[in-house]
Amino acid sequence: MNNNEWIIQIQSGDKDAFRRFYAAYSEYAIRTASAITQNREMAKDAVQETFIRVFRQIKSYNPNLPFEPWFYRILTNECMRLLKKDSSYSKFEHPDLENEPSLAEESVERLTNLYDVIQSLDDTHRIPLILKYVKGFSEKEIAEILDLNQNTVKSRLFKGRKRLQDQLTSTEKEDT
């Protein structure tokens, strides 16, 4: 079932369609929220609240516009709201890369280093990078999601990539 069919069914009050929609999107949303919040428990809370908001606001969604930027804008806003709150959540350390047998030992180390460097970036640069390179959104969609000017997004992506490159280069030099 495609998004438009789900949306039409959900807008008409079909709770089973919403359950199927949740099952299809929840894991992707948790991964994205985890990358944004750097906290698995906070990410789960953000995703739960996001789906509640989507269910409540789905009638206001314009089906002539792409769905994913609308959904991820709600998710990103919820993540940012939770980040602003003073919380005692524990930090989400690393994805479970070490237990993936198909990855070579060196690849795991490089991915872990890359993950650490991405997570060390400030939200201003980390979130656009995640939306662009992990979620595959265009600069225009990222601008809509984050409610920013498209040129601001381009600048943040450029600076974020530069900071990533600088930190990865310094990490490689330290390892040699």
Short mmCIF file of C-alpha atoms in Angstrom, two decimals:
data_model
loop_
_atom_site.label_atom_id
_atom_site.label_comp_id
_atom_site.label_asym_id
_atom_site.label_seq_id
_atom_site.Cartn_x
_atom_site.Cartn_y
_atom_site.Cartn_z
CA MET A 1 0.00 0.00 0.00
CA ASN A 2 1.37 3.41 -0.87
CA ASN A 3 1.34 6.52 1.33
CA ASN A 4 -1.60 8.13 -0.46
CA GLU A 5 -3.82 5.09 0.12
CA TRP A 6 -2.83 4.97 3.80
CA ILE A 7 -3.42 8.68 4.21
CA ILE A 8 -6.88 8.52 2.63
CA GLN A 9 -7.81 5.57 4.86
CA ILE A 10 -6.35 7.19 7.98
CA GLN A 11 -8.09 10.49 7.19
CA SER A 12 -11.37 8.59 7.01
CA GLY A 13 -10.72 7.21 10.53
CA ASP A 14 -9.41 3.72 9.67
CA LYS A 15 -7.40 2.75 12.76
CA ASP A 16 -6.17 -0.49 11.17
CA ALA A 17 -4.59 1.53 8.34
CA PHE A 18 -2.88 3.67 10.97
CA ARG A 19 -1.50 0.53 12.68
CA ARG A 20 -0.06 -0.67 9.36
CA PHE A 21 1.37 2.79 8.73
CA TYR A 22 2.95 2.77 12.20
CA ALA A 23 4.44 -0.70 11.62
CA ALA A 24 5.95 0.46 8.33
CA TYR A 25 7.42 3.76 9.58
CA SER A 26 8.23 3.35 13.27
CA GLU A 27 11.67 1.71 12.99
CA TYR A 28 12.88 4.28 10.45
CA ALA A 29 11.53 7.05 12.65
CA ILE A 30 13.29 5.66 15.74
CA ARG A 31 16.60 5.46 13.88
CA THR A 32 16.25 9.03 12.69
CA ALA A 33 15.16 10.29 16.09
CA SER A 34 18.05 8.42 17.75
CA ALA A 35 20.50 10.11 15.42
CA ILE A 36 18.99 13.52 16.16
CA THR A 37 18.59 13.18 19.92
CA GLN A 38 21.62 10.94 20.51
CA ASN A 39 19.43 9.16 23.04
CA ARG A 40 17.48 5.96 22.32
CA GLU A 41 14.87 6.45 25.05
CA MET A 42 14.25 10.06 24.10
CA ALA A 43 13.98 8.94 20.47
CA LYS A 44 11.27 6.41 21.37
CA ASP A 45 9.34 9.12 23.21
CA ALA A 46 9.71 11.49 20.25
CA VAL A 47 8.47 8.84 17.83
CA GLN A 48 5.49 7.98 20.00
CA GLU A 49 4.51 11.63 20.27
CA THR A 50 5.11 12.10 16.54
CA PHE A 51 2.67 9.33 15.64
CA ILE A 52 0.08 10.76 18.02
CA ARG A 53 0.47 14.16 16.36
CA VAL A 54 0.31 12.62 12.87
CA PHE A 55 -2.90 10.82 13.78
CA ARG A 56 -4.44 14.00 15.18
CA GLN A 57 -3.24 16.24 12.32
CA ILE A 58 -3.61 13.89 9.34
CA LYS A 59 -6.80 15.65 8.19
CA SER A 60 -4.82 18.87 7.75
CA TYR A 61 -2.21 17.14 5.55
CA ASN A 62 -2.36 18.19 1.90
CA PRO A 63 -2.07 14.99 -0.20
CA ASN A 64 -0.80 17.03 -3.16
CA LEU A 65 2.46 17.59 -1.27
CA PRO A 66 5.08 14.90 -0.53
CA PHE A 67 4.28 13.03 2.69
CA GLU A 68 7.76 12.25 4.05
CA PRO A 69 8.93 15.87 4.52
CA TRP A 70 5.66 16.58 6.38
CA PHE A 71 6.14 13.52 8.61
CA TYR A 72 9.83 14.17 9.28
CA ARG A 73 9.17 17.82 10.06
CA ILE A 74 6.82 16.70 12.84
CA LEU A 75 9.41 14.15 14.01
CA THR A 76 12.28 16.66 13.93
CA ASN A 77 10.23 19.28 15.77
CA GLU A 78 9.33 16.73 18.43
CA CYS A 79 12.98 15.71 18.82
CA MET A 80 14.01 19.33 19.17
CA ARG A 81 11.25 19.94 21.73
CA LEU A 82 12.48 17.02 23.83
CA LEU A 83 16.10 18.11 23.50
CA LYS A 84 15.20 21.55 24.83
CA LYS A 85 13.63 20.02 27.92
CA ASP A 86 16.01 19.33 30.79
CA SER A 87 16.05 15.57 31.01
CA SER A 88 17.87 12.79 32.79
CA TYR A 89 17.91 10.45 29.83
CA SER A 90 21.07 8.42 29.35
CA LYS A 91 22.97 8.96 26.14
CA PHE A 92 22.55 6.47 23.31
CA GLU A 93 26.09 5.21 22.88
CA HIS A 94 26.55 3.28 19.64
CA PRO A 95 24.46 1.31 17.22
CA ASP A 96 24.97 -2.43 17.54
CA LEU A 97 27.58 -2.51 14.77
CA GLU A 98 29.94 -4.80 16.61
CA ASN A 99 27.46 -7.70 16.46
CA GLU A 100 26.97 -7.54 12.70
CA PRO A 101 28.96 -10.52 11.39
CA SER A 102 28.90 -9.38 7.75
CA LEU A 103 31.04 -6.34 8.51
CA ALA A 104 34.79 -6.70 8.53
CA GLU A 105 36.58 -5.70 11.74
CA GLU A 106 38.20 -2.70 10.06
CA SER A 107 34.86 -1.56 8.62
CA VAL A 108 33.27 -1.71 12.07
CA GLU A 109 36.06 0.49 13.45
CA ARG A 110 35.69 3.01 10.62
CA LEU A 111 31.90 3.09 10.91
CA THR A 112 32.17 3.52 14.66
CA ASN A 113 34.63 6.40 14.19
CA LEU A 114 32.35 8.01 11.60
CA TYR A 115 29.33 7.57 13.88
CA ASP A 116 31.25 9.11 16.81
CA VAL A 117 32.33 12.09 14.72
CA ILE A 118 28.81 12.67 13.37
CA GLN A 119 27.37 12.49 16.87
CA SER A 120 29.98 14.95 18.15
CA LEU A 121 28.77 17.65 15.75
CA ASP A 122 26.44 20.32 17.07
CA ASP A 123 22.71 19.97 16.23
CA THR A 124 22.93 22.79 13.71
CA HIS A 125 25.18 20.70 11.46
CA ARG A 126 24.42 17.13 12.55
CA ILE A 127 20.66 17.18 11.90
CA PRO A 128 20.85 18.45 8.29
CA LEU A 129 23.60 15.87 7.55
CA ILE A 130 21.42 13.07 8.92
CA LEU A 131 18.39 14.22 6.94
CA LYS A 132 20.46 14.52 3.75
CA TYR A 133 22.72 11.49 3.84
CA VAL A 134 20.85 9.04 6.06
CA LYS A 135 17.25 9.85 5.13
CA GLY A 136 17.96 11.04 1.57
CA PHE A 137 16.01 14.30 1.66
CA SER A 138 16.79 17.07 -0.80
CA GLU A 139 18.04 20.44 0.40
CA LYS A 140 14.63 21.92 -0.36
CA GLU A 141 12.89 19.24 1.73
CA ILE A 142 15.35 19.73 4.59
CA ALA A 143 14.62 23.46 4.48
CA GLU A 144 10.91 22.69 4.78
CA ILE A 145 11.43 20.15 7.58
CA LEU A 146 13.66 22.47 9.63
CA ASP A 147 11.78 25.63 8.64
CA LEU A 148 14.94 27.23 7.26
CA ASN A 149 15.96 29.03 4.11
CA GLN A 150 17.35 26.62 1.50
CA ASN A 151 20.63 28.56 1.34
CA THR A 152 20.98 28.18 5.12
CA VAL A 153 20.59 24.41 4.69
CA LYS A 154 23.23 24.39 1.95
CA SER A 155 25.60 26.35 4.18
CA ARG A 156 25.01 24.05 7.16
CA LEU A 157 25.55 20.98 5.00
CA PHE A 158 28.77 22.43 3.60
CA LYS A 159 30.08 23.40 7.04
CA GLY A 160 28.97 20.06 8.52
CA ARG A 161 30.78 18.10 5.79
CA LYS A 162 33.87 20.26 6.32
CA ARG A 163 33.82 19.64 10.08
CA LEU A 164 33.33 15.91 9.48
CA GLN A 165 36.26 15.86 7.09
CA ASP A 166 38.48 17.83 9.49
CA GLN A 167 37.64 15.61 12.45
CA LEU A 168 38.03 12.38 10.48
CA THR A 169 41.38 13.56 9.14
CA SER A 170 42.62 14.41 12.62
CA THR A 171 41.36 11.04 13.93
CA GLU A 172 43.22 9.18 11.16
CA LYS A 173 46.43 11.12 11.96
CA GLU A 174 46.11 10.20 15.64
CA ASP A 175 45.74 6.50 14.70
CA THR A 176 48.96 6.45 12.67
#
